Coordinates of C-alpha atoms and ligand atoms in Angstrom, one line a residue:
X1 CA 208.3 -132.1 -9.4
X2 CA 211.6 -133.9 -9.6
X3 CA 214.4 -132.1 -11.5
X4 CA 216.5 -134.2 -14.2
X5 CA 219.8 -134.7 -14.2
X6 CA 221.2 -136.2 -17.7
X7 CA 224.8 -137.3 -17.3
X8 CA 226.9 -138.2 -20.4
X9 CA 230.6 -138.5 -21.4
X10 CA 229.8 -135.1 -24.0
X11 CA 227.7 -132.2 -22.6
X12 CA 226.7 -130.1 -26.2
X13 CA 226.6 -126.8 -24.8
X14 CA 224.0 -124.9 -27.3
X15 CA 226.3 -122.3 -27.8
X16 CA 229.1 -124.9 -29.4
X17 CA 228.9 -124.4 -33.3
X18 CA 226.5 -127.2 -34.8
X19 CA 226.5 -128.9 -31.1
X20 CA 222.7 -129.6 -31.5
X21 CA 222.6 -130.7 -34.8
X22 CA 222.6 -134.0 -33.9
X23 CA 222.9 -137.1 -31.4
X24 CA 222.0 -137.0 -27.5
X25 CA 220.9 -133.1 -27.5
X26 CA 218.0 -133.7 -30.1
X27 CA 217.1 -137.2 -28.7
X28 CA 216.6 -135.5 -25.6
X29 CA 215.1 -132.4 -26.5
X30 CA 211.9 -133.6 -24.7
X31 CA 213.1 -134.4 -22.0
X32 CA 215.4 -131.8 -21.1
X33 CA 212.4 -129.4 -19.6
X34 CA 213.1 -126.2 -17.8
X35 CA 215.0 -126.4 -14.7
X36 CA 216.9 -129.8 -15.8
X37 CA 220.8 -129.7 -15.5
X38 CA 222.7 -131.9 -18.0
X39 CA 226.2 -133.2 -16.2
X40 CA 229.2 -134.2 -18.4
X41 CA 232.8 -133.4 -19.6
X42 CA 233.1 -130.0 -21.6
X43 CA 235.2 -131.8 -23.9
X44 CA 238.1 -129.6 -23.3
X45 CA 241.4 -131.1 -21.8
X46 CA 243.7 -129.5 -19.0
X47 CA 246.8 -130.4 -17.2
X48 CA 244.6 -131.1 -14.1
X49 CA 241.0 -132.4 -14.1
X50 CA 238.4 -129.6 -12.6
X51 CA 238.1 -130.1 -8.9
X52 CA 234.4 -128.5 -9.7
X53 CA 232.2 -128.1 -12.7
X54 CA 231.9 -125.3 -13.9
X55 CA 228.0 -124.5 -13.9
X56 CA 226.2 -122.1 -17.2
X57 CA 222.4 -121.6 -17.4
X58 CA 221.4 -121.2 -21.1
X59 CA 217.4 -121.3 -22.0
X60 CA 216.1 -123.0 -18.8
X61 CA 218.5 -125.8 -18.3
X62 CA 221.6 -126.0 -16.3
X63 CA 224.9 -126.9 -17.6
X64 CA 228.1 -128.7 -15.8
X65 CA 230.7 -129.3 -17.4
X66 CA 234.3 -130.8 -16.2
X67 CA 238.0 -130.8 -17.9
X68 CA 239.3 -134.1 -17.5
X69 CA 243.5 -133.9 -17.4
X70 CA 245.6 -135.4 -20.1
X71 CA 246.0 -138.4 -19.1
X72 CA 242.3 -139.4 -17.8
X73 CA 241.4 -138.7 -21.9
X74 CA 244.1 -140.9 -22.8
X75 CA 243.4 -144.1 -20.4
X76 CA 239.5 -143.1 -19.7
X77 CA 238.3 -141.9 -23.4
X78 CA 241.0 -142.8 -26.2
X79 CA 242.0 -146.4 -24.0
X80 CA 239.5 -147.8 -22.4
X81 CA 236.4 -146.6 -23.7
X82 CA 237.0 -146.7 -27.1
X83 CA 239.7 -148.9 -27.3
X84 CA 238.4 -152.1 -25.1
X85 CA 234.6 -151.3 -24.7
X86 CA 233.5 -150.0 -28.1
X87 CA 234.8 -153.3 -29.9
X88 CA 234.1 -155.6 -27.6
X89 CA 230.3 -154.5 -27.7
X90 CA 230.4 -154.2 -31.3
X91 CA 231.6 -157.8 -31.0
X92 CA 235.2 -156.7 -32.4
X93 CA 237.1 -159.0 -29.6
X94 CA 240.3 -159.4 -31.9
X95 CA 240.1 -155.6 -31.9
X96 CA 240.2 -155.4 -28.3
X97 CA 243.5 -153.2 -27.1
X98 CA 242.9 -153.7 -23.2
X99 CA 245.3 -152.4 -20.7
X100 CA 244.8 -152.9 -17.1
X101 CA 246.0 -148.8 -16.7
X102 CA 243.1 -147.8 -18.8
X103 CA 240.4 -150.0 -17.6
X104 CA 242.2 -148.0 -13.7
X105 CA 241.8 -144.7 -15.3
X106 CA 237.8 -145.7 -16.4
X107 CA 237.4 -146.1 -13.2
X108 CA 238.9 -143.0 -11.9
X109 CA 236.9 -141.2 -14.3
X110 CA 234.2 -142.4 -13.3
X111 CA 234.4 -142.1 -9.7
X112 CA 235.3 -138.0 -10.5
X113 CA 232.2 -137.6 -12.7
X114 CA 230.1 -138.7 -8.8
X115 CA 232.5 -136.7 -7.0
X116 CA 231.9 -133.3 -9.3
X117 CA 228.1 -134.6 -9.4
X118 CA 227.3 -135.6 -5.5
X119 CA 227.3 -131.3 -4.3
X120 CA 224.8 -130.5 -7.2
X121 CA 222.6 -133.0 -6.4
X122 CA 219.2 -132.8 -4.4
X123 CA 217.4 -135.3 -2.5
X124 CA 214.7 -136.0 -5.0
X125 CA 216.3 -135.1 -8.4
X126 CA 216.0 -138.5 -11.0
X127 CA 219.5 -139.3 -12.4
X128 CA 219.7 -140.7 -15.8
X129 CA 223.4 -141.9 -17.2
X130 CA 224.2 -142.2 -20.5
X131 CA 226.2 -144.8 -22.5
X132 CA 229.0 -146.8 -22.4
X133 CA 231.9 -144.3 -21.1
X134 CA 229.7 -144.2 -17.8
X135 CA 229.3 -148.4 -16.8
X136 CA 230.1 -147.8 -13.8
X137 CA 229.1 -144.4 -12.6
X138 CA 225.7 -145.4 -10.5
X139 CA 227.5 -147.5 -8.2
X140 CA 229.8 -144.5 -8.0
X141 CA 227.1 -142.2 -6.7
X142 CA 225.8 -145.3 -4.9
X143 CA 229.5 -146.1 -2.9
X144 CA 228.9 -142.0 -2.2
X145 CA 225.6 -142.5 -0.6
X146 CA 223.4 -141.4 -3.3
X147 CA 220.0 -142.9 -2.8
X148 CA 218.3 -140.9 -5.6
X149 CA 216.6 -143.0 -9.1
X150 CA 219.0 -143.7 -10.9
X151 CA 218.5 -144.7 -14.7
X152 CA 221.4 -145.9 -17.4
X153 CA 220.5 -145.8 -21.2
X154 CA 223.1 -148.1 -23.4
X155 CA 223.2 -146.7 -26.8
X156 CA 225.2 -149.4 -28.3
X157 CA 224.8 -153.2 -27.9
X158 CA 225.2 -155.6 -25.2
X159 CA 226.8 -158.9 -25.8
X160 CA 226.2 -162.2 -24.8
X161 CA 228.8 -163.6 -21.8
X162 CA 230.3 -165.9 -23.6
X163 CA 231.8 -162.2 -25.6
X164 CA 231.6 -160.2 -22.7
X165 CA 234.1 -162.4 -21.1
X166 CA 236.6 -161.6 -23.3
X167 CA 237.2 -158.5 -21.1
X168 CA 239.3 -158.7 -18.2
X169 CA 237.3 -157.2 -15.3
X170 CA 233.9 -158.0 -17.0
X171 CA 232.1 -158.9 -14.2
X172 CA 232.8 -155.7 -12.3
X173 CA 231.1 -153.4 -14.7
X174 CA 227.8 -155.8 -15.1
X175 CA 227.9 -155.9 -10.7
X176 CA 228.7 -151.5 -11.2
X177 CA 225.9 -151.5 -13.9
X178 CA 223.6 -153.3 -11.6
X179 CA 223.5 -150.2 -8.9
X180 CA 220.6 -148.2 -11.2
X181 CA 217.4 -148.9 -10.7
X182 CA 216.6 -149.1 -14.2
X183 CA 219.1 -149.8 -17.4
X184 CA 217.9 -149.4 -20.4
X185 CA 218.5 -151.3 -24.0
X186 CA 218.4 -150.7 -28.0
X187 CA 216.8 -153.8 -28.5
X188 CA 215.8 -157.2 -26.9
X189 CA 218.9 -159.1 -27.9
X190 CA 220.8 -156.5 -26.1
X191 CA 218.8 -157.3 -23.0
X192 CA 218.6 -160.5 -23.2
X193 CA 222.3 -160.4 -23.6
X194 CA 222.4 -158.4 -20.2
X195 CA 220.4 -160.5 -18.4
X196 CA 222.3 -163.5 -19.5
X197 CA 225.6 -161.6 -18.5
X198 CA 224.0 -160.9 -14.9
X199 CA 223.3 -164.5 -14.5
X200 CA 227.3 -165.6 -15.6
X201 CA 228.8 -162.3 -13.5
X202 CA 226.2 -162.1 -10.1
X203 CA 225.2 -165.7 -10.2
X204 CA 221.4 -163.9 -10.4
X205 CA 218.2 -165.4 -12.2
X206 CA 215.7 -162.5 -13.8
X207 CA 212.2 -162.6 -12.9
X208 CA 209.2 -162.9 -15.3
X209 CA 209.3 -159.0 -15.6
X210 CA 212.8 -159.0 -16.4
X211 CA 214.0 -157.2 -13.6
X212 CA 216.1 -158.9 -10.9
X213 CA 217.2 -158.2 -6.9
X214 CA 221.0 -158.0 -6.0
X215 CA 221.8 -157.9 -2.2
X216 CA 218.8 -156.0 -1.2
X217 CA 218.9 -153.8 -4.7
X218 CA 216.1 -154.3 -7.2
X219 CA 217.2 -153.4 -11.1
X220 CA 214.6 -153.2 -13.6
X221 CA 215.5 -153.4 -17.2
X222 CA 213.5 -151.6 -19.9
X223 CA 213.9 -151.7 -23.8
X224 CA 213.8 -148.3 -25.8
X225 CA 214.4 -147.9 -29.2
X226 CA 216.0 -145.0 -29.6
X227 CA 213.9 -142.5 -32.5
X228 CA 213.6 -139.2 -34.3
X229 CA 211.0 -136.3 -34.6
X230 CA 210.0 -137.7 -37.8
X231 CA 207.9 -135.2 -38.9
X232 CA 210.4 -132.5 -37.3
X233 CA 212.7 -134.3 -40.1
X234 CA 210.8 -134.5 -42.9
X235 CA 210.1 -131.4 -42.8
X236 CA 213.7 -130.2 -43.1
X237 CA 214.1 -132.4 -46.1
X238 CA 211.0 -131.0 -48.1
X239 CA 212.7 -127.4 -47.5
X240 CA 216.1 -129.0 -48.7
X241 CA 214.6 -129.2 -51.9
X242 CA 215.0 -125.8 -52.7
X243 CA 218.8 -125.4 -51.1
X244 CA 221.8 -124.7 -53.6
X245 CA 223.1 -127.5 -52.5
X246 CA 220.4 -129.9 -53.7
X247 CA 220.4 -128.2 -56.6
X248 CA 224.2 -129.0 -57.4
X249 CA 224.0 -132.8 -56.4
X250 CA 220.7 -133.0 -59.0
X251 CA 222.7 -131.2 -61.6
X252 CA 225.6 -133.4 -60.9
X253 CA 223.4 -136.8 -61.1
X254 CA 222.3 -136.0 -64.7
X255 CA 219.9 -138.1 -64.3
X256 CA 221.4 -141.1 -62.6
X257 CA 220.2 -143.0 -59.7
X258 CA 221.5 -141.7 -56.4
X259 CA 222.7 -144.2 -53.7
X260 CA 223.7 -142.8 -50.8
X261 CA 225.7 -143.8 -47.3
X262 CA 226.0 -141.1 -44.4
X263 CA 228.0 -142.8 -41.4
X264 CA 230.5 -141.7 -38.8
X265 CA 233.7 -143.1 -39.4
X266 CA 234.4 -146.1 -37.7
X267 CA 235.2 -149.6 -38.5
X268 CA 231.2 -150.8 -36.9
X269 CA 229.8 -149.1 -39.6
X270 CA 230.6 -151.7 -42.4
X271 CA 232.5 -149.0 -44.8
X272 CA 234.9 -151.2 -46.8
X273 CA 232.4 -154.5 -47.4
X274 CA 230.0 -151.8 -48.6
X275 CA 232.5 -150.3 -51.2
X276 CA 233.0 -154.3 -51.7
X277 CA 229.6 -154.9 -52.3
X278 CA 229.4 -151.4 -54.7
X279 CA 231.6 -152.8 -56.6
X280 CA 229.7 -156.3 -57.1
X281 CA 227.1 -154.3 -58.1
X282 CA 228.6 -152.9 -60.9
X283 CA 230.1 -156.3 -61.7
X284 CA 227.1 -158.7 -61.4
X285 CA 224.7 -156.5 -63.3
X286 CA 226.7 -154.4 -65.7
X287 CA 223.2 -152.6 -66.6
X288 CA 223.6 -150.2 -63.9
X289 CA 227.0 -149.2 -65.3
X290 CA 226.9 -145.2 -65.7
X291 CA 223.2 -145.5 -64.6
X292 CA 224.2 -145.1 -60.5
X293 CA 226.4 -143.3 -58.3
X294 CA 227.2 -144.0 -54.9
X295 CA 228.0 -140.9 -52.4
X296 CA 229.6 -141.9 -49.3
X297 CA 229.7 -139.0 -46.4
X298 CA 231.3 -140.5 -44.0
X299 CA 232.2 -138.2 -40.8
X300 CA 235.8 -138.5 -39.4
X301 CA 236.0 -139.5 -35.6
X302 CA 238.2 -140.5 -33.0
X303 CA 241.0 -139.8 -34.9
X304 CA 243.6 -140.3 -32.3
X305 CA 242.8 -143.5 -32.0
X306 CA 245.3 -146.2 -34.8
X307 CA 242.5 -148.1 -35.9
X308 CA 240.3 -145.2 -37.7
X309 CA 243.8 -144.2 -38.9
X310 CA 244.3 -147.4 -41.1
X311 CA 240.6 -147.4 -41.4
X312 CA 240.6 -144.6 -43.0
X313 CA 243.8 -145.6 -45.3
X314 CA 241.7 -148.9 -46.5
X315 CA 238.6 -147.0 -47.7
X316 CA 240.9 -144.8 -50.1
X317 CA 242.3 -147.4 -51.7
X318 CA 239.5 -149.0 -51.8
X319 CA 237.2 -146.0 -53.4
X320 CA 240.6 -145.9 -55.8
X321 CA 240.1 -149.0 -56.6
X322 CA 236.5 -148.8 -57.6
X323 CA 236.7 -145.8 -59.5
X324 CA 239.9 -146.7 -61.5
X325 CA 238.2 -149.6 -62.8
X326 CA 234.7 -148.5 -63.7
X327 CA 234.7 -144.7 -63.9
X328 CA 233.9 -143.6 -67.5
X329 CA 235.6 -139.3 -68.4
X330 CA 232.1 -138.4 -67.2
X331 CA 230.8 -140.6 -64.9
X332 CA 232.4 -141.6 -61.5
X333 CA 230.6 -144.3 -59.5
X334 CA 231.5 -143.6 -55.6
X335 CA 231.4 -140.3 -54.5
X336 CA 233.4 -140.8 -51.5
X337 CA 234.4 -137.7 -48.8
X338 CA 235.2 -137.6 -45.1
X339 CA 234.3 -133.3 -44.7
X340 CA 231.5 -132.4 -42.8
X341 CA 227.9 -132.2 -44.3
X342 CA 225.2 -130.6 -42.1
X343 CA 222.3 -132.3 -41.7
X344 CA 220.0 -130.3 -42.9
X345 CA 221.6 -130.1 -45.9
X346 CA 222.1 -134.8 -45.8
X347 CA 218.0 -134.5 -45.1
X348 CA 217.7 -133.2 -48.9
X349 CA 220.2 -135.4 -50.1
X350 CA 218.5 -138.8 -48.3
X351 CA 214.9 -137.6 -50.0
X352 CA 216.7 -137.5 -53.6
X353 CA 218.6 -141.1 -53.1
X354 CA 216.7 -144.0 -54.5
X355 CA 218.8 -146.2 -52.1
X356 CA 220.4 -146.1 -49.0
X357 CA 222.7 -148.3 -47.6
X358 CA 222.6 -148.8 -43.9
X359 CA 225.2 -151.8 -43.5
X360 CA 226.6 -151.7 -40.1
X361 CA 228.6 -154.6 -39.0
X362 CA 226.7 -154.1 -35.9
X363 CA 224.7 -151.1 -34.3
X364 CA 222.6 -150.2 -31.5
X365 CA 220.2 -148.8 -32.9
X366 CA 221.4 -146.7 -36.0
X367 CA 219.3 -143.4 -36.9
X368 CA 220.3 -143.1 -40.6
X369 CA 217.9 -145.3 -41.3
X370 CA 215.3 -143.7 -39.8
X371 CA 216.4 -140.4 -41.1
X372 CA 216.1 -141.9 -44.4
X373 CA 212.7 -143.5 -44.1
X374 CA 211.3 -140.5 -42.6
X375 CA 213.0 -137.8 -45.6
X376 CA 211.4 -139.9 -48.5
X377 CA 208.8 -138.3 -50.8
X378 CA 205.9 -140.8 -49.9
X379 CA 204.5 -140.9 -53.6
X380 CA 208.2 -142.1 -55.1
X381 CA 210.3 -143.3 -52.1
X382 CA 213.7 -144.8 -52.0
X383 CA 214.4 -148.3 -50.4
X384 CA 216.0 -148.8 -47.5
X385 CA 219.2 -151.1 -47.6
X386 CA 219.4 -152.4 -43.7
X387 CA 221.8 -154.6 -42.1
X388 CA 220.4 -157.5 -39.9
X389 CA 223.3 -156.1 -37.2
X390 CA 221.9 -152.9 -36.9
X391 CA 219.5 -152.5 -33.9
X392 CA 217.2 -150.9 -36.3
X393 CA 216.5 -154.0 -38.1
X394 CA 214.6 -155.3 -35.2
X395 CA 211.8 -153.1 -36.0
X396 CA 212.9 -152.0 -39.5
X397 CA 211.8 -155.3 -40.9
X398 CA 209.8 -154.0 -43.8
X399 CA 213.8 -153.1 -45.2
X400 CA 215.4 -154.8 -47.8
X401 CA 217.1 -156.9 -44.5
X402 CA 221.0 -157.6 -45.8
X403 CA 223.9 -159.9 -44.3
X404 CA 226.6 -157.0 -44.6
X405 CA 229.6 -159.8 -44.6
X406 CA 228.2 -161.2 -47.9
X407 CA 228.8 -158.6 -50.6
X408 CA 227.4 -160.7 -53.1
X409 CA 223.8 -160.3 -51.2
X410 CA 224.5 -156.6 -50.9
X411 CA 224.8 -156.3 -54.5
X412 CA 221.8 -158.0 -55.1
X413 CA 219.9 -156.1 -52.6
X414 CA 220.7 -153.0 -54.2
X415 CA 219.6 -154.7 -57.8
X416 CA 216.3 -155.7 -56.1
X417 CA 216.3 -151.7 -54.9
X418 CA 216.7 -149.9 -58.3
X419 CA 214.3 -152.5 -60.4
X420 CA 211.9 -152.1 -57.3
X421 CA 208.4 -151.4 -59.3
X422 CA 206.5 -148.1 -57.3
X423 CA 203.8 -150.0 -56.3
X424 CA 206.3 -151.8 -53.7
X425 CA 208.6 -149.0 -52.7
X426 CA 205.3 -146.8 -51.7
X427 CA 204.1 -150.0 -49.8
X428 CA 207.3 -150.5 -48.0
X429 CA 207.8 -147.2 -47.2
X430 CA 204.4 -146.9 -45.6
X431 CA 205.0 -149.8 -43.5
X432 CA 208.5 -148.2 -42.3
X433 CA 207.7 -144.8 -41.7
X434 CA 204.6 -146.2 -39.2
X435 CA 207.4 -147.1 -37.4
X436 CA 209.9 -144.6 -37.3
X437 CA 206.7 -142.0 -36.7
X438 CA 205.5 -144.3 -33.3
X439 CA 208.9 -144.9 -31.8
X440 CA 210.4 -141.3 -31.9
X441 CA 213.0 -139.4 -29.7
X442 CA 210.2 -137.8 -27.6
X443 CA 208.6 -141.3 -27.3
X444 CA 211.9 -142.6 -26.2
X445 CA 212.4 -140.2 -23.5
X446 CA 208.9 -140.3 -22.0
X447 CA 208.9 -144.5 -22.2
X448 CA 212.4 -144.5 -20.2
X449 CA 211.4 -141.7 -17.6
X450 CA 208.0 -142.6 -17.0
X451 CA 209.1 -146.5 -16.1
X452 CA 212.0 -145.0 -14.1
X453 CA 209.8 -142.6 -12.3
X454 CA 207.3 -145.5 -11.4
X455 CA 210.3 -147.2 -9.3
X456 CA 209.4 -147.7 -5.8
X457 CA 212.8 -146.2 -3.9
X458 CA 213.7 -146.7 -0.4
X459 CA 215.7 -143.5 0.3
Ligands
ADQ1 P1 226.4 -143.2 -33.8 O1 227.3 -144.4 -33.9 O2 227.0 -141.9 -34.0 O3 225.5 -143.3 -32.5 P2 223.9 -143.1 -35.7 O4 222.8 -143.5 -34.9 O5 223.9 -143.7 -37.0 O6 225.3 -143.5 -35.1 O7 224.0 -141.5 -36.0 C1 223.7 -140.6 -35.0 C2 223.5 -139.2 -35.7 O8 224.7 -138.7 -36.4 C3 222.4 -139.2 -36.8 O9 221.6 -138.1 -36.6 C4 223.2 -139.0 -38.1 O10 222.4 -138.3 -39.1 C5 224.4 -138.3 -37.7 N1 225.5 -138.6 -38.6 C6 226.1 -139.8 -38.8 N2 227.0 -139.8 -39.8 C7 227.1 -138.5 -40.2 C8 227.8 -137.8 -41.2 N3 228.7 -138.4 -41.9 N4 227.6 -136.4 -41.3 C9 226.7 -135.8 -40.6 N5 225.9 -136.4 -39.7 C10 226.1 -137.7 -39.5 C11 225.4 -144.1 -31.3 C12 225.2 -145.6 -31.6 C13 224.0 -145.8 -32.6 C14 222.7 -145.2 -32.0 C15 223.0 -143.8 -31.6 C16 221.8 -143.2 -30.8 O11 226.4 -146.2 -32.2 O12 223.8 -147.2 -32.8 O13 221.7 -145.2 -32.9 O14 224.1 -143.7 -30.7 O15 221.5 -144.0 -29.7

């Protein structure tokens, strides 16, 4: 049987603190069966890069893990990645900070992640490549004479040429994309979006099965919506019940309604029009004054890079703002705070919230909301507040669906929400959690690898 190889810009070794608490190591718990070797940086920076991975074994699967030097995490990571790619596929182009010495040092990066990969590899192993940090690793391994499958999973969107453009050197990461036999999308926009972009950069038309053929190399697309173990999940929230934790936020409530936000930092997620549109709430219908409070958990990340800095500085005011005009001596309306929360512990927080407010500016996929749908008590659940932009909303569609730009809607989303009779929140929620039960993280993971493993390959 062929052995897997994951590849991503993070390996979580198991034996990091909390590193499988969340994100790519629970989505592909499935997949990841005995014998399969995940490939990625350690995380750790050196003077030097690693001219070899270092190479652990931990419960059946094979880790390798490389330093990358100083300077490949400044232009590679902090630069290009997340300081040209991650706004221009969120659709951020005035945020865009490109400089032609980061989108070099992307490159580099991702020509040393094939060259640390290539001597680990064997002749029928099935690659699979991760995300955005690695656009142009499969024609890597493919300019090295790889001949293996090779799959690419984008976990965040794809935008349409006329966006994509934007980027100086556009074109050569759609052509570098376009070495895997099969990349794989969030949602159809984001394919569509692709295929469009392959037409502008490669001058190539899809075929009916959405696939298309590049000098001699066929690339099939596939799209994947990304999932939970929902019932994995909701079982970690009924147990929350009884934590001390749940306890305090219940004593705390005295009574009130519970909204709730859980987001990682970042200026995608929609943080400041939601305060915005918190604060219309408690404007436009003054009868949930001292009746609701909002608790924001929002995760810091990517600190070193400015814009999560001033990011950061805007939401305080902000919550300042807020709570300085509506907070009563015993009642404060936004519960805002950037420590860490595990998830176990968010679980039992989402299955006491009678609202949760998912309001990306745009998101690939976004698992809060599933995490939400699937945490809720089924005889009394909470409504789900869900922004068109998030890739979630594609399937999601029994939300309350919300234009996160218009605060006003927001506000009366949330009304809607809290004066929601039972009857419709247990209907809705039914609906939803359907969903989020069929299209899981295992289900993910077998839909990607069985349609890559299908591929015919001439090695
Ligand atoms: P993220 O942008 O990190 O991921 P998301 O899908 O919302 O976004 O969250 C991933 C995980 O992190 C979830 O399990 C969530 O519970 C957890 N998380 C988020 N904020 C947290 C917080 N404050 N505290 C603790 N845990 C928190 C990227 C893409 C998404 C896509 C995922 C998976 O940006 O669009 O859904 O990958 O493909």
């Amino acid at each position: 049987m062929s052995r897997l190889v994951v590849v991503s810009n993070r390996v979580s070794m198991p034996t990091e603190r909390g590193a499988r608490a969340g994100g790519l190591a629970v989505a592909l718990a499935e997949a990841m069966t005995p014998g399969s070797l995940w490939f990625g940086w350690s995380g750790k920076r050196g003077a030097t890069a690693s001219d070899q991975a270092a190479v652990t074994t931990h419960g059946g699967l094979t880790y390798a893990t490389l330093d990358l030097s100083e300077s490949d995490y400044r232009r590679f990571y902090v630069g290009f990645s997340n300081g040209s790619l991650w706004p221009l596929l969120h659709y951020r182009t005035g945020l865009l900070d490109f400089k032609r010495d980061d989108y070099e040092g992307y490159l580099a990066v991702n020509d040393l992640f094939a060259d640390r990969l290539v001597p680990l590899l064997r002749p029928d192993d099935t690659i699979w490549i991760h995300d955005y940090q690695l656009l142009t690793m499969a024609d890597a391994l493919r300019r090295r004479g790889v001949k293996n499958r090779i799959g690419f999973f984008l976990h965040i969107p794809f935008v349409p040429p006329a966006v994509l453009h934007v980027l100086p050197s556009a074109a050569v990461l759609v052509r570098a994309l376009a070495a895997a036999d099969l990349v794989g999308f969030q949602t159809h926009g984001d394919r569509m979006n692709f295929l469009e972009s392959v037409a502008s950069c490669m001058d190539v038309r899809p075929d009916a099965n959405h696939g298309f053929t590049h000098n001699g190399h066929r690339t099939e697309t596939i799209v994947a919506p990304i999932g939970i173990d929902a019932d994995g999940f909701a079982r970690t929230a009924r147990r929350a019940a009884g934590m001390a934790e749940t306890k305090r936020l219940i004593e705390s409530l005295v009574g009130r309604a519970l909204a709730i936000g859980v987001d990682r930092l970042d200026y995608t997620k929609g943080l400041p029009q939601r305060f915005d549109a918190f604060g219309q709430l408690l404007h436009r219908h003054p009868e949930h004054l001292r009746r609701i409070s909002l608790l924001q958990i929002a995760a810091r990340s990517r600190e070193d890079v400015d814009r999560y800095q001033s990011l950061r500085r805007e939401l305080d005011r902000k919550a300042g703002d807020i709570n300085g005009a509506y907070s009563d001596f015993d009642w404060t309306p936004l519960r805002y705070m950037t420590r860490t929360v595990n998830r176990n512990t968010i679980a039992g927080f989402y299955r006491l919230a009678r609202i949760a407010l998912v309001t990306p500016l745009r998101d690939g996929m976004n698992l809060v909301a599933k995490e939400f749908i699937a945490a809720q008590n089924a005889n009394d659940p909470g409504v789900l507040v869900l922004s068109r932009f998030a890739g979630a909303a594609e399937e999601l569609t029994e939300a309350l669906i919300v234009n996160p730009y218009d605060a006003d809607a927001v506000a009366d989303a949330m009304h809607a929400a809290l004066v929601m009779p039972l009857e419709e929140r247990v209907a809705r929620h039914a609906a939803l959690l359907t969903k989020v039960q069929r299209t899981t993280a295992a289900s993910f993971c077998r839909d990607f690898l069985a349609r890559l493993k299908a591929i015919e390959i001439n090695a």
